[in-house]
Amino acid sequence: MRAIRRGDTGPAVSEIRSILVGLDLLDAASSFDEATSAAVDAFAKAIPGAVDAFDERASAAVDAFDEAVETAVRAFQQSRGIGVDGIVGPETWQALDGARWKLGARTLFHSIPSALVGEDVRALQERLLEMGYDTGRADAIYGPRTARAVAEFQREVGLSPDGSCGPQTMKALRRLGRKVVGGRPQWLREAEAFRQSGPNLVGKTIVIDPGHGGADDLGVVVPEGPLRWTEADLVFDVAARLEGRLAAAGMRVHLTRGPVPAKPMTGAERAALANSLGADLLISLHLDGHENELADGVATYHYGTGNGLTSTVGERLANLVQREIVVRTGMRDCSIHAKTWELLRLTRMPAVRVDLGYLSSPKDRERLVNPLFREQIVEAILAAVQRMYFPVERDVPTGSIDVRQLRLSLAQRS
Ligand SMILES: [Zn+2]
């Protein structure tokens, strides 16, 4: 198809407008509502003939790709992870077209070779995820994994497990979906398992994942005079320091990689390693980079879809890590965010990724390259991990744990 952009008019534009209005991204004010058409009818009766010109202008308005439409298209593209250019090309059109479907309006199945895509698929995936079925990411694509999750659901409710979602399956989903509203059993299970593992750090397994690594994947790289700072090396140093401190506190600690791994590791490989170790927690360490050197600060990420589907234990860990670092270092608070990245999605334990400042920011960099400052970050993460294992009612104010005393108090307790 030809890309549709600002200034274009015609039926394709009015189609795009009506989808955007349906998604609440575009105000329907410029198209006729009931009150307006009643007013126009009355006007037509009063002054015959005058209405034709008015009609023409009004219909031009609903056909026009104006500034409001462009803004709505940009917002839509951003929400779907499509390149934001305000132009409706093939990819944006496919996503817009898929956005029209409401769950239950059509039968969903694993179609080969081109998979069904749409908002209804996303809604189905999110519902199945909430109920504890593994559809993978809620990506709005009805692939083999979604079909498998549907078949598993069907088997458990006594329907024939064909992996397609028709009226019968929808009915069962609606009936059972109500029971789990607010329950989110998957995350309740995770929280319960975490609680049952007890308040002590001793014997717990933690995986520290220094991001990137290897000659081909240095992460953010910033040259500074004769020096060259790399994200891969700096986060490895933080990971190695953390390893020592966490081990001293009695935890079993594993790093996902050495200082110079032979080849880059994917998020899935890192998650698989943590799963195979039966880890209780995973913390992934990165630095951020931006072309604007004014960008600075710390952000922490946990698993979640952004639509309220979230790992509660992961969110708690993200909160504690973020707050301890911000309070102890004074770096800018870029807050915590839900993400569906492989590493966070495929790990079976509470997992977070923290971006420990911007290597591209002179302000953050000056501190990050100082080993004493990295030690401060290590202490903050250590305090956050300790607080994860305090019962909520015995939690302490952020910044108040003296991690140097940790070993001592552990020794006294046992
Ligand atoms: Zn990174």
mmCIF file of N, CA, C and O in Angstrom, residues 32-116:
data_model
loop_
_atom_site.group_PDB
_atom_site.id
_atom_site.type_symbol
_atom_site.label_atom_id
_atom_site.label_comp_id
_atom_site.label_asym_id
_atom_site.label_seq_id
_atom_site.Cartn_x
_atom_site.Cartn_y
_atom_site.Cartn_z
ATOM 1 N N PHE A 32 -19.575 13.979 12.839
ATOM 2 C CA PHE A 32 -20.921 14.313 13.319
ATOM 3 C C PHE A 32 -21.331 13.479 14.523
ATOM 4 O O PHE A 32 -21.287 12.268 14.487
ATOM 5 N N ASP A 33 -21.710 14.117 15.587
ATOM 6 C CA ASP A 33 -22.383 13.376 16.650
ATOM 7 C C ASP A 33 -23.885 13.609 16.493
ATOM 8 O O ASP A 33 -24.310 14.334 15.593
ATOM 9 N N GLU A 34 -24.705 13.015 17.354
ATOM 10 C CA GLU A 34 -26.161 13.112 17.192
ATOM 11 C C GLU A 34 -26.659 14.549 17.266
ATOM 12 O O GLU A 34 -27.467 14.987 16.449
ATOM 13 N N ALA A 35 -26.119 15.281 18.259
ATOM 14 C CA ALA A 35 -26.573 16.663 18.448
ATOM 15 C C ALA A 35 -26.275 17.500 17.197
ATOM 16 O O ALA A 35 -27.119 18.284 16.738
ATOM 17 N N THR A 36 -25.075 17.298 16.640
ATOM 18 C CA THR A 36 -24.706 18.081 15.458
ATOM 19 C C THR A 36 -25.626 17.752 14.286
ATOM 20 O O THR A 36 -26.096 18.663 13.587
ATOM 21 N N SER A 37 -25.890 16.447 14.071
ATOM 22 C CA SER A 37 -26.715 16.149 12.899
ATOM 23 C C SER A 37 -28.150 16.647 13.087
ATOM 24 O O SER A 37 -28.786 17.063 12.123
ATOM 25 N N ALA A 38 -28.642 16.653 14.338
ATOM 26 C CA ALA A 38 -29.965 17.223 14.595
ATOM 27 C C ALA A 38 -29.968 18.715 14.258
ATOM 28 O O ALA A 38 -30.897 19.222 13.623
ATOM 29 N N ALA A 39 -28.886 19.385 14.661
ATOM 30 C CA ALA A 39 -28.781 20.828 14.386
ATOM 31 C C ALA A 39 -28.730 21.092 12.878
ATOM 32 O O ALA A 39 -29.369 22.012 12.374
ATOM 33 N N VAL A 40 -27.977 20.238 12.176
ATOM 34 C CA VAL A 40 -27.873 20.411 10.729
ATOM 35 C C VAL A 40 -29.238 20.181 10.063
ATOM 36 O O VAL A 40 -29.637 20.934 9.164
ATOM 37 N N ASP A 41 -29.968 19.148 10.543
ATOM 38 C CA ASP A 41 -31.296 18.883 9.986
ATOM 39 C C ASP A 41 -32.218 20.093 10.161
ATOM 40 O O ASP A 41 -32.927 20.493 9.235
ATOM 41 N N ALA A 42 -32.194 20.663 11.363
ATOM 42 C CA ALA A 42 -33.038 21.822 11.649
ATOM 43 C C ALA A 42 -32.653 22.991 10.738
ATOM 44 O O ALA A 42 -33.505 23.676 10.170
ATOM 45 N N PHE A 43 -31.362 23.174 10.560
ATOM 46 C CA PHE A 43 -30.819 24.224 9.711
ATOM 47 C C PHE A 43 -31.292 24.034 8.264
ATOM 48 O O PHE A 43 -31.710 24.967 7.585
ATOM 49 N N ALA A 44 -31.256 22.762 7.811
ATOM 50 C CA ALA A 44 -31.652 22.431 6.441
ATOM 51 C C ALA A 44 -33.121 22.772 6.208
ATOM 52 O O ALA A 44 -33.497 23.274 5.140
ATOM 53 N N LYS A 45 -33.949 22.515 7.228
ATOM 54 C CA LYS A 45 -35.373 22.818 7.085
ATOM 55 C C LYS A 45 -35.569 24.328 6.981
ATOM 56 O O LYS A 45 -36.381 24.809 6.196
ATOM 57 N N ALA A 46 -34.799 25.077 7.784
ATOM 58 C CA ALA A 46 -34.967 26.530 7.820
ATOM 59 C C ALA A 46 -34.469 27.203 6.531
ATOM 60 O O ALA A 46 -35.132 28.059 5.981
ATOM 61 N N ILE A 47 -33.304 26.807 6.059
ATOM 62 C CA ILE A 47 -32.735 27.437 4.862
ATOM 63 C C ILE A 47 -32.397 26.354 3.825
ATOM 64 O O ILE A 47 -31.276 25.868 3.787
ATOM 65 N N PRO A 48 -33.353 25.977 2.979
ATOM 66 C CA PRO A 48 -33.094 24.913 2.006
ATOM 67 C C PRO A 48 -31.911 25.289 1.113
ATOM 68 O O PRO A 48 -31.779 26.449 0.714
ATOM 69 N N GLY A 49 -31.060 24.297 0.782
ATOM 70 C CA GLY A 49 -29.929 24.554 -0.116
ATOM 71 C C GLY A 49 -28.641 24.926 0.594
ATOM 72 O O GLY A 49 -27.558 24.602 0.119
ATOM 73 N N ALA A 50 -28.767 25.574 1.742
ATOM 74 C CA ALA A 50 -27.554 26.040 2.427
ATOM 75 C C ALA A 50 -26.746 24.868 2.972
ATOM 76 O O ALA A 50 -25.540 24.954 3.179
ATOM 77 N N VAL A 51 -27.440 23.754 3.207
ATOM 78 C CA VAL A 51 -26.808 22.640 3.888
ATOM 79 C C VAL A 51 -25.808 21.871 3.014
ATOM 80 O O VAL A 51 -24.848 21.298 3.503
ATOM 81 N N ASP A 52 -26.006 21.919 1.678
ATOM 82 C CA ASP A 52 -25.094 21.172 0.810
ATOM 83 C C ASP A 52 -23.629 21.577 1.010
ATOM 84 O O ASP A 52 -22.756 20.727 1.187
ATOM 85 N N ALA A 53 -23.406 22.904 0.996
ATOM 86 C CA ALA A 53 -22.046 23.406 1.173
ATOM 87 C C ALA A 53 -21.509 22.999 2.539
ATOM 88 O O ALA A 53 -20.353 22.588 2.683
ATOM 89 N N PHE A 54 -22.372 23.074 3.520
ATOM 90 C CA PHE A 54 -21.974 22.734 4.881
ATOM 91 C C PHE A 54 -21.580 21.260 4.974
ATOM 92 O O PHE A 54 -20.550 20.895 5.523
ATOM 93 N N ASP A 55 -22.411 20.411 4.358
ATOM 94 C CA ASP A 55 -22.150 18.972 4.336
ATOM 95 C C ASP A 55 -20.790 18.650 3.742
ATOM 96 O O ASP A 55 -20.043 17.827 4.236
ATOM 97 N N GLU A 56 -20.539 19.345 2.624
ATOM 98 C CA GLU A 56 -19.277 19.103 1.927
ATOM 99 C C GLU A 56 -18.083 19.423 2.820
ATOM 100 O O GLU A 56 -17.143 18.651 2.909
ATOM 101 N N ARG A 57 -18.175 20.569 3.493
ATOM 102 C CA ARG A 57 -17.076 20.975 4.349
ATOM 103 C C ARG A 57 -16.920 19.983 5.509
ATOM 104 O O ARG A 57 -15.824 19.596 5.872
ATOM 105 N N ALA A 58 -18.052 19.564 6.069
ATOM 106 C CA ALA A 58 -18.004 18.652 7.211
ATOM 107 C C ALA A 58 -17.408 17.313 6.816
ATOM 108 O O ALA A 58 -16.596 16.735 7.535
ATOM 109 N N SER A 59 -17.806 16.822 5.613
ATOM 110 C CA SER A 59 -17.279 15.519 5.242
ATOM 111 C C SER A 59 -15.804 15.617 4.881
ATOM 112 O O SER A 59 -15.045 14.682 5.084
ATOM 113 N N ALA A 60 -15.378 16.801 4.383
ATOM 114 C CA ALA A 60 -13.948 16.997 4.153
ATOM 115 C C ALA A 60 -13.204 16.875 5.474
ATOM 116 O O ALA A 60 -12.124 16.300 5.543
ATOM 117 N N ALA A 61 -13.798 17.409 6.541
ATOM 118 C CA ALA A 61 -13.141 17.357 7.844
ATOM 119 C C ALA A 61 -12.940 15.921 8.323
ATOM 120 O O ALA A 61 -11.905 15.589 8.872
ATOM 121 N N VAL A 62 -13.929 15.033 8.105
ATOM 122 C CA VAL A 62 -13.765 13.656 8.582
ATOM 123 C C VAL A 62 -12.868 12.813 7.672
ATOM 124 O O VAL A 62 -12.457 11.733 8.039
ATOM 125 N N ASP A 63 -12.558 13.327 6.493
ATOM 126 C CA ASP A 63 -11.672 12.615 5.565
ATOM 127 C C ASP A 63 -10.231 13.078 5.632
ATOM 128 O O ASP A 63 -9.392 12.548 4.929
ATOM 129 N N ALA A 64 -9.973 14.137 6.401
ATOM 130 C CA ALA A 64 -8.679 14.794 6.280
ATOM 131 C C ALA A 64 -7.678 14.254 7.289
ATOM 132 O O ALA A 64 -7.986 14.064 8.457
ATOM 133 N N PHE A 65 -6.473 14.043 6.802
ATOM 134 C CA PHE A 65 -5.363 13.636 7.654
ATOM 135 C C PHE A 65 -4.739 14.929 8.169
ATOM 136 O O PHE A 65 -3.807 15.469 7.580
ATOM 137 N N ASP A 66 -5.308 15.443 9.253
ATOM 138 C CA ASP A 66 -4.840 16.735 9.753
ATOM 139 C C ASP A 66 -3.870 16.527 10.914
ATOM 140 O O ASP A 66 -3.451 15.415 11.202
ATOM 141 N N GLU A 67 -3.549 17.636 11.576
ATOM 142 C CA GLU A 67 -2.560 17.589 12.653
ATOM 143 C C GLU A 67 -3.012 16.652 13.781
ATOM 144 O O GLU A 67 -2.215 15.890 14.332
ATOM 145 N N ALA A 68 -4.326 16.702 14.103
ATOM 146 C CA ALA A 68 -4.845 15.865 15.189
ATOM 147 C C ALA A 68 -4.672 14.383 14.853
ATOM 148 O O ALA A 68 -4.334 13.571 15.717
ATOM 149 N N VAL A 69 -4.896 14.033 13.581
ATOM 150 C CA VAL A 69 -4.743 12.637 13.163
ATOM 151 C C VAL A 69 -3.282 12.217 13.274
ATOM 152 O O VAL A 69 -2.958 11.140 13.767
ATOM 153 N N GLU A 70 -2.408 13.123 12.823
ATOM 154 C CA GLU A 70 -0.980 12.791 12.890
ATOM 155 C C GLU A 70 -0.539 12.555 14.343
ATOM 156 O O GLU A 70 0.166 11.601 14.645
ATOM 157 N N THR A 71 -1.007 13.418 15.235
ATOM 158 C CA THR A 71 -0.671 13.249 16.653
ATOM 159 C C THR A 71 -1.178 11.903 17.162
ATOM 160 O O THR A 71 -0.474 11.187 17.882
ATOM 161 N N ALA A 72 -2.410 11.551 16.770
ATOM 162 C CA ALA A 72 -2.991 10.283 17.215
ATOM 163 C C ALA A 72 -2.216 9.092 16.653
ATOM 164 O O ALA A 72 -1.990 8.097 17.347
ATOM 165 N N VAL A 73 -1.795 9.200 15.396
ATOM 166 C CA VAL A 73 -1.015 8.115 14.777
ATOM 167 C C VAL A 73 0.309 7.936 15.516
ATOM 168 O O VAL A 73 0.730 6.824 15.817
ATOM 169 N N ARG A 74 0.931 9.065 15.859
ATOM 170 C CA ARG A 74 2.198 8.982 16.604
ATOM 171 C C ARG A 74 1.988 8.291 17.949
ATOM 172 O O ARG A 74 2.772 7.430 18.352
ATOM 173 N N ALA A 75 0.928 8.667 18.657
ATOM 174 C CA ALA A 75 0.654 8.057 19.958
ATOM 175 C C ALA A 75 0.421 6.560 19.793
ATOM 176 O O ALA A 75 0.891 5.744 20.589
ATOM 177 N N PHE A 76 -0.296 6.202 18.737
ATOM 178 C CA PHE A 76 -0.571 4.786 18.467
ATOM 179 C C PHE A 76 0.737 4.035 18.197
ATOM 180 O O PHE A 76 0.990 2.961 18.751
ATOM 181 N N GLN A 77 1.581 4.626 17.342
ATOM 182 C CA GLN A 77 2.855 3.979 17.000
ATOM 183 C C GLN A 77 3.702 3.786 18.253
ATOM 184 O O GLN A 77 4.292 2.723 18.448
ATOM 185 N N GLN A 78 3.725 4.790 19.093
ATOM 186 C CA GLN A 78 4.516 4.681 20.309
ATOM 187 C C GLN A 78 3.998 3.549 21.190
ATOM 188 O O GLN A 78 4.768 2.759 21.712
ATOM 189 N N SER A 79 2.661 3.440 21.298
ATOM 190 C CA SER A 79 2.093 2.409 22.170
ATOM 191 C C SER A 79 2.337 1.008 21.634
ATOM 192 O O SER A 79 2.304 0.049 22.379
ATOM 193 N N ARG A 80 2.580 0.894 20.330
ATOM 194 C CA ARG A 80 2.795 -0.438 19.753
ATOM 195 C C ARG A 80 4.246 -0.745 19.456
ATOM 196 O O ARG A 80 4.552 -1.740 18.799
ATOM 197 N N GLY A 81 5.141 0.136 19.825
ATOM 198 C CA GLY A 81 6.556 -0.100 19.565
ATOM 199 C C GLY A 81 6.922 -0.027 18.086
ATOM 200 O O GLY A 81 7.861 -0.646 17.632
ATOM 201 N N ILE A 82 6.122 0.715 17.317
ATOM 202 C CA ILE A 82 6.433 0.911 15.901
ATOM 203 C C ILE A 82 7.185 2.235 15.792
ATOM 204 O O ILE A 82 6.944 3.148 16.572
ATOM 205 N N GLY A 83 8.087 2.332 14.818
ATOM 206 C CA GLY A 83 8.820 3.588 14.637
ATOM 207 C C GLY A 83 7.860 4.765 14.551
ATOM 208 O O GLY A 83 6.901 4.735 13.776
ATOM 209 N N VAL A 84 8.101 5.809 15.354
ATOM 210 C CA VAL A 84 7.156 6.927 15.432
ATOM 211 C C VAL A 84 7.453 7.960 14.354
ATOM 212 O O VAL A 84 8.419 8.696 14.443
ATOM 213 N N ASP A 85 6.652 7.970 13.272
ATOM 214 C CA ASP A 85 6.851 8.981 12.236
ATOM 215 C C ASP A 85 5.546 9.677 11.832
ATOM 216 O O ASP A 85 5.555 10.574 11.003
ATOM 217 N N GLY A 86 4.423 9.256 12.431
ATOM 218 C CA GLY A 86 3.159 9.919 12.122
ATOM 219 C C GLY A 86 2.615 9.585 10.744
ATOM 220 O O GLY A 86 1.641 10.179 10.294
ATOM 221 N N ILE A 87 3.254 8.616 10.058
ATOM 222 C CA ILE A 87 2.823 8.219 8.714
ATOM 223 C C ILE A 87 2.259 6.803 8.771
ATOM 224 O O ILE A 87 2.819 5.938 9.443
ATOM 225 N N VAL A 88 1.134 6.561 8.077
ATOM 226 C CA VAL A 88 0.555 5.230 8.078
ATOM 227 C C VAL A 88 1.108 4.431 6.893
ATOM 228 O O VAL A 88 0.600 4.499 5.781
ATOM 229 N N GLY A 89 2.202 3.719 7.133
ATOM 230 C CA GLY A 89 2.778 2.794 6.151
ATOM 231 C C GLY A 89 2.226 1.403 6.408
ATOM 232 O O GLY A 89 1.329 1.243 7.237
ATOM 233 N N PRO A 90 2.761 0.369 5.711
ATOM 234 C CA PRO A 90 2.192 -0.975 5.849
ATOM 235 C C PRO A 90 2.193 -1.505 7.288
ATOM 236 O O PRO A 90 1.205 -2.098 7.728
ATOM 237 N N GLU A 91 3.286 -1.292 8.039
ATOM 238 C CA GLU A 91 3.361 -1.851 9.389
ATOM 239 C C GLU A 91 2.335 -1.196 10.311
ATOM 240 O O GLU A 91 1.620 -1.864 11.059
ATOM 241 N N THR A 92 2.243 0.136 10.219
ATOM 242 C CA THR A 92 1.284 0.856 11.059
ATOM 243 C C THR A 92 -0.141 0.482 10.655
ATOM 244 O O THR A 92 -1.016 0.307 11.510
ATOM 245 N N TRP A 93 -0.358 0.326 9.349
ATOM 246 C CA TRP A 93 -1.699 -0.032 8.902
ATOM 247 C C TRP A 93 -2.103 -1.402 9.439
ATOM 248 O O TRP A 93 -3.222 -1.584 9.924
ATOM 249 N N GLN A 94 -1.177 -2.361 9.373
ATOM 250 C CA GLN A 94 -1.491 -3.702 9.872
ATOM 251 C C GLN A 94 -1.868 -3.649 11.355
ATOM 252 O O GLN A 94 -2.822 -4.290 11.793
ATOM 253 N N ALA A 95 -1.104 -2.853 12.122
ATOM 254 C CA ALA A 95 -1.388 -2.739 13.554
ATOM 255 C C ALA A 95 -2.732 -2.036 13.790
ATOM 256 O O ALA A 95 -3.512 -2.439 14.649
ATOM 257 N N LEU A 96 -3.017 -0.989 12.992
ATOM 258 C CA LEU A 96 -4.299 -0.277 13.131
ATOM 259 C C LEU A 96 -5.462 -1.209 12.795
ATOM 260 O O LEU A 96 -6.480 -1.239 13.492
ATOM 261 N N ASP A 97 -5.273 -1.974 11.724
ATOM 262 C CA ASP A 97 -6.313 -2.892 11.294
ATOM 263 C C ASP A 97 -6.595 -3.913 12.396
ATOM 264 O O ASP A 97 -7.747 -4.207 12.722
ATOM 265 N N GLY A 98 -5.518 -4.439 12.987
ATOM 266 C CA GLY A 98 -5.654 -5.423 14.070
ATOM 267 C C GLY A 98 -6.316 -4.830 15.298
ATOM 268 O O GLY A 98 -6.974 -5.529 16.073
ATOM 269 N N ALA A 99 -6.140 -3.515 15.497
ATOM 270 C CA ALA A 99 -6.657 -2.870 16.701
ATOM 271 C C ALA A 99 -8.180 -2.793 16.710
ATOM 272 O O ALA A 99 -8.800 -2.495 17.712
ATOM 273 N N ARG A 100 -8.803 -3.068 15.554
ATOM 274 C CA ARG A 100 -10.266 -2.996 15.478
ATOM 275 C C ARG A 100 -10.948 -4.164 16.175
ATOM 276 O O ARG A 100 -12.103 -4.073 16.526
ATOM 277 N N TRP A 101 -10.230 -5.279 16.292
ATOM 278 C CA TRP A 101 -10.891 -6.489 16.760
ATOM 279 C C TRP A 101 -11.069 -6.497 18.267
ATOM 280 O O TRP A 101 -10.138 -6.285 19.005
ATOM 281 N N LYS A 102 -12.296 -6.762 18.706
ATOM 282 C CA LYS A 102 -12.573 -6.920 20.132
ATOM 283 C C LYS A 102 -12.660 -8.413 20.428
ATOM 284 O O LYS A 102 -13.211 -9.169 19.617
ATOM 285 N N LEU A 103 -12.132 -8.840 21.570
ATOM 286 C CA LEU A 103 -12.118 -10.253 21.919
ATOM 287 C C LEU A 103 -13.525 -10.843 21.874
ATOM 288 O O LEU A 103 -14.456 -10.291 22.453
ATOM 289 N N GLY A 104 -13.657 -11.934 21.153
ATOM 290 C CA GLY A 104 -14.952 -12.600 21.037
ATOM 291 C C GLY A 104 -15.650 -12.319 19.721
ATOM 292 O O GLY A 104 -16.606 -12.991 19.355
ATOM 293 N N ALA A 105 -15.165 -11.294 18.976
ATOM 294 C CA ALA A 105 -15.835 -10.919 17.728
ATOM 295 C C ALA A 105 -15.519 -11.876 16.582
ATOM 296 O O ALA A 105 -16.234 -11.940 15.598
ATOM 297 N N ARG A 106 -14.423 -12.614 16.671
ATOM 298 C CA ARG A 106 -14.096 -13.597 15.632
ATOM 299 C C ARG A 106 -13.431 -14.803 16.309
ATOM 300 O O ARG A 106 -12.924 -14.693 17.428
ATOM 301 N N THR A 107 -13.434 -15.935 15.613
ATOM 302 C CA THR A 107 -12.745 -17.108 16.139
ATOM 303 C C THR A 107 -11.253 -16.955 15.881
ATOM 304 O O THR A 107 -10.830 -16.580 14.787
ATOM 305 N N LEU A 108 -10.472 -17.220 16.924
ATOM 306 C CA LEU A 108 -9.025 -17.082 16.810
ATOM 307 C C LEU A 108 -8.386 -18.449 16.709
ATOM 308 O O LEU A 108 -8.793 -19.381 17.396
ATOM 309 N N PHE A 109 -7.416 -18.583 15.840
ATOM 310 C CA PHE A 109 -6.711 -19.858 15.709
ATOM 311 C C PHE A 109 -5.307 -19.603 15.174
ATOM 312 O O PHE A 109 -5.008 -18.496 14.716
ATOM 313 N N HIS A 110 -4.481 -20.641 15.251
ATOM 314 C CA HIS A 110 -3.117 -20.510 14.779
ATOM 315 C C HIS A 110 -3.116 -20.677 13.265
ATOM 316 O O HIS A 110 -3.177 -21.787 12.755
ATOM 317 N N SER A 111 -3.076 -19.576 12.547
ATOM 318 C CA SER A 111 -3.178 -19.618 11.094
ATOM 319 C C SER A 111 -1.786 -19.593 10.473
ATOM 320 O O SER A 111 -0.913 -18.827 10.898
ATOM 321 N N ILE A 112 -1.573 -20.471 9.495
ATOM 322 C CA ILE A 112 -0.266 -20.592 8.833
ATOM 323 C C ILE A 112 -0.445 -20.276 7.352
ATOM 324 O O ILE A 112 -1.421 -20.723 6.770
ATOM 325 N N PRO A 113 0.432 -19.548 6.685
ATOM 326 C CA PRO A 113 1.673 -18.996 7.218
ATOM 327 C C PRO A 113 1.512 -17.638 7.888
ATOM 328 O O PRO A 113 2.384 -17.249 8.655
ATOM 329 N N SER A 114 0.411 -16.896 7.632
ATOM 330 C CA SER A 114 0.373 -15.579 8.268
ATOM 331 C C SER A 114 -0.545 -15.610 9.480
ATOM 332 O O SER A 114 -1.736 -15.888 9.370
ATOM 333 N N ALA A 115 0.049 -15.344 10.633
ATOM 334 C CA ALA A 115 -0.653 -15.454 11.903
ATOM 335 C C ALA A 115 -1.715 -14.365 12.043
ATOM 336 O O ALA A 115 -1.586 -13.289 11.466
ATOM 337 N N LEU A 116 -2.783 -14.669 12.795
ATOM 338 C CA LEU A 116 -3.775 -13.645 13.117
ATOM 339 C C LEU A 116 -3.150 -12.657 14.100
ATOM 340 O O LEU A 116 -2.477 -13.052 15.040
#
